[in-house]
Amino acid sequence: MKSEDKVNIEAPKANQSTTMVAALHRLSYTALRNTYRIPARRKATQFKPLNRQFHRSPIYQAPKEEDEDDDDEAERDIPPDARREPFKFDIEDLSQEERKTYEALPPSEQEEWREEARVTHEYMSQPHIVSELTGEVSKLANEYIDSIPRFTQERQRMKPGLMAMGEDNPYMAGEDPEFEGDDITSLAHGELEQHREMREYARLAVWEMPLLHKLAKPFEPPTSAHPLRFRYTTYMGETHPASKKVVLEFCTTDLAHQTSLTPPQRTKLIKLVGVRYNPDTDIVKMASESFETQAQNKRYLGDLVQTLVKEAKDEGDMFEDVPLDFRHHK
């Protein structure tokens, strides 16, 4: 830029009140925004794509082919000042505060406002002013882009080590330090952890389990009023496929007494259970492990007993022609 083209932007003289000066400043920014309005027919050729980097060099269009329309050549010959939109004051472009300030002024001061807005618009529309402002914006944008850190290489994924075992976020513990011969191996650390767990259970057995006798209750064998006997299997908190299995045993005599079964009905019940009946002990034994939990299997066996009792009481067919078969029992 030549020395005679350098511009000194001086603040307007404070010939009005403080409110008037502030409003004129805001109006000048509004005029600057109006300056960058571009006709619709020139929007496609005015700018490059947005992914171009900011720079201060002017943008020149490549020469067009000779066979293009004469209208485009005539438009290119128009001087830059003639292509600029004329200044047009519109109160709708003002903000709510600026509009209140403008409407509160007398007509003479409103005319001065519009005149100073026009002067500001013509001043800010000068090519060297626009070029200087664009250069400053490009300079600031480039400085901001250069300040953004760039990672040239991908960060290597950290492998959690022994010190991160049992942590909610193992990557926060970091990697294990390099072995310097002053520690035991990982296998030895595993054995030591197992030894600590065994000592913990030993302390529970010595100090905590004797206190359980306060909660102990004397064993009372079930009476004939509760003919059903359910048996469960537990593995002390460990997961096992057989832990869901439930076994049911009941005496047919006790069940007949509680459900009011007649001797013929009890005999029909024995024929229905088949090989699950033990004639020596008069015990029926059934088991279920079809479901995932013990409660579901227990509920299934209870429903099955109710179904057997219901069928035994059905006198439509008492299976009198079917003899009792105890060949399964030796």
Tab-separated table of N, CA, C and O in Angstrom, residues 15 26 63 73 84 88 93 123 133 137 145 199 209 235 262 271 283 296 313 323-324:
chain	number	residue	atom	x	y	z
A	15	ASN	N	-19.859	16.848	18.777
A	15	ASN	CA	-20.692	18.034	18.741
A	15	ASN	C	-22.073	17.778	19.319
A	15	ASN	O	-22.898	18.672	19.366
A	26	ARG	N	-22.589	3.120	16.662
A	26	ARG	CA	-23.321	1.904	16.310
A	26	ARG	C	-23.897	1.994	14.920
A	26	ARG	O	-23.953	1.008	14.190
A	63	PRO	N	-8.981	-14.390	-16.955
A	63	PRO	CA	-9.611	-13.842	-18.172
A	63	PRO	C	-10.582	-14.841	-18.775
A	63	PRO	O	-10.300	-16.037	-18.830
A	73	GLU	N	-18.726	-8.848	-20.618
A	73	GLU	CA	-17.604	-7.956	-20.853
A	73	GLU	C	-17.970	-6.522	-20.464
A	73	GLU	O	-17.153	-5.790	-19.889
A	84	ARG	N	-20.969	-0.172	-6.653
A	84	ARG	CA	-21.315	-0.107	-5.260
A	84	ARG	C	-22.768	0.316	-5.099
A	84	ARG	O	-23.254	1.197	-5.799
A	88	LYS	N	-28.676	3.828	1.509
A	88	LYS	CA	-30.105	3.913	1.759
A	88	LYS	C	-30.328	3.713	3.247
A	88	LYS	O	-30.014	2.656	3.798
A	93	ASP	N	-32.903	-1.414	9.986
A	93	ASP	CA	-31.555	-1.936	10.203
A	93	ASP	C	-31.012	-1.593	11.573
A	93	ASP	O	-29.973	-2.132	11.981
A	123	TYR	N	-17.332	6.700	3.321
A	123	TYR	CA	-15.945	6.576	3.762
A	123	TYR	C	-15.545	5.118	3.906
A	123	TYR	O	-14.464	4.709	3.455
A	133	LEU	N	-9.153	-3.204	6.111
A	133	LEU	CA	-9.908	-3.963	7.115
A	133	LEU	C	-9.848	-5.466	6.837
A	133	LEU	O	-9.701	-6.274	7.752
A	137	VAL	N	-8.336	-8.397	9.319
A	137	VAL	CA	-9.096	-9.591	9.699
A	137	VAL	C	-8.348	-10.857	9.301
A	137	VAL	O	-8.285	-11.834	10.050
A	145	ILE	N	-5.231	-19.243	13.728
A	145	ILE	CA	-5.036	-20.595	13.183
A	145	ILE	C	-3.663	-21.123	13.553
A	145	ILE	O	-3.496	-22.307	13.891
A	199	ARG	N	-6.098	-64.973	54.384
A	199	ARG	CA	-5.961	-64.432	55.737
A	199	ARG	C	-7.209	-63.620	56.124
A	199	ARG	O	-7.612	-63.626	57.293
A	209	MET	N	-17.591	-65.041	62.860
A	209	MET	CA	-18.518	-66.172	62.881
A	209	MET	C	-18.988	-66.555	64.277
A	209	MET	O	-20.144	-66.965	64.444
A	235	TYR	N	-23.420	-72.927	46.312
A	235	TYR	CA	-21.964	-73.080	46.170
A	235	TYR	C	-21.244	-71.869	46.753
A	235	TYR	O	-20.210	-71.447	46.238
A	262	THR	N	-59.233	-89.131	48.877
A	262	THR	CA	-59.718	-90.454	49.278
A	262	THR	C	-58.685	-91.505	48.891
A	262	THR	O	-57.798	-91.237	48.058
A	271	LYS	N	-50.280	-93.550	40.629
A	271	LYS	CA	-50.163	-93.983	39.236
A	271	LYS	C	-49.732	-92.837	38.325
A	271	LYS	O	-49.006	-93.044	37.344
A	283	ILE	N	-42.621	-91.873	49.483
A	283	ILE	CA	-42.138	-90.528	49.145
A	283	ILE	C	-42.124	-90.368	47.632
A	283	ILE	O	-41.650	-91.254	46.895
A	296	GLN	N	-38.048	-69.611	40.363
A	296	GLN	CA	-38.893	-70.028	39.242
A	296	GLN	C	-39.090	-71.539	39.231
A	296	GLN	O	-40.200	-72.030	38.983
A	313	LYS	N	-58.325	-85.802	41.838
A	313	LYS	CA	-59.700	-85.643	42.292
A	313	LYS	C	-60.711	-85.745	41.154
A	313	LYS	O	-61.927	-85.792	41.414
A	323	PRO	N	-52.870	-101.311	36.593
A	323	PRO	CA	-52.337	-101.795	37.876
A	323	PRO	C	-51.142	-100.956	38.324
A	323	PRO	O	-50.515	-100.242	37.540
A	324	LEU	N	-50.848	-101.016	39.608
A	324	LEU	CA	-49.654	-100.347	40.138
A	324	LEU	C	-48.398	-101.102	39.691
A	324	LEU	O	-48.349	-102.345	39.785
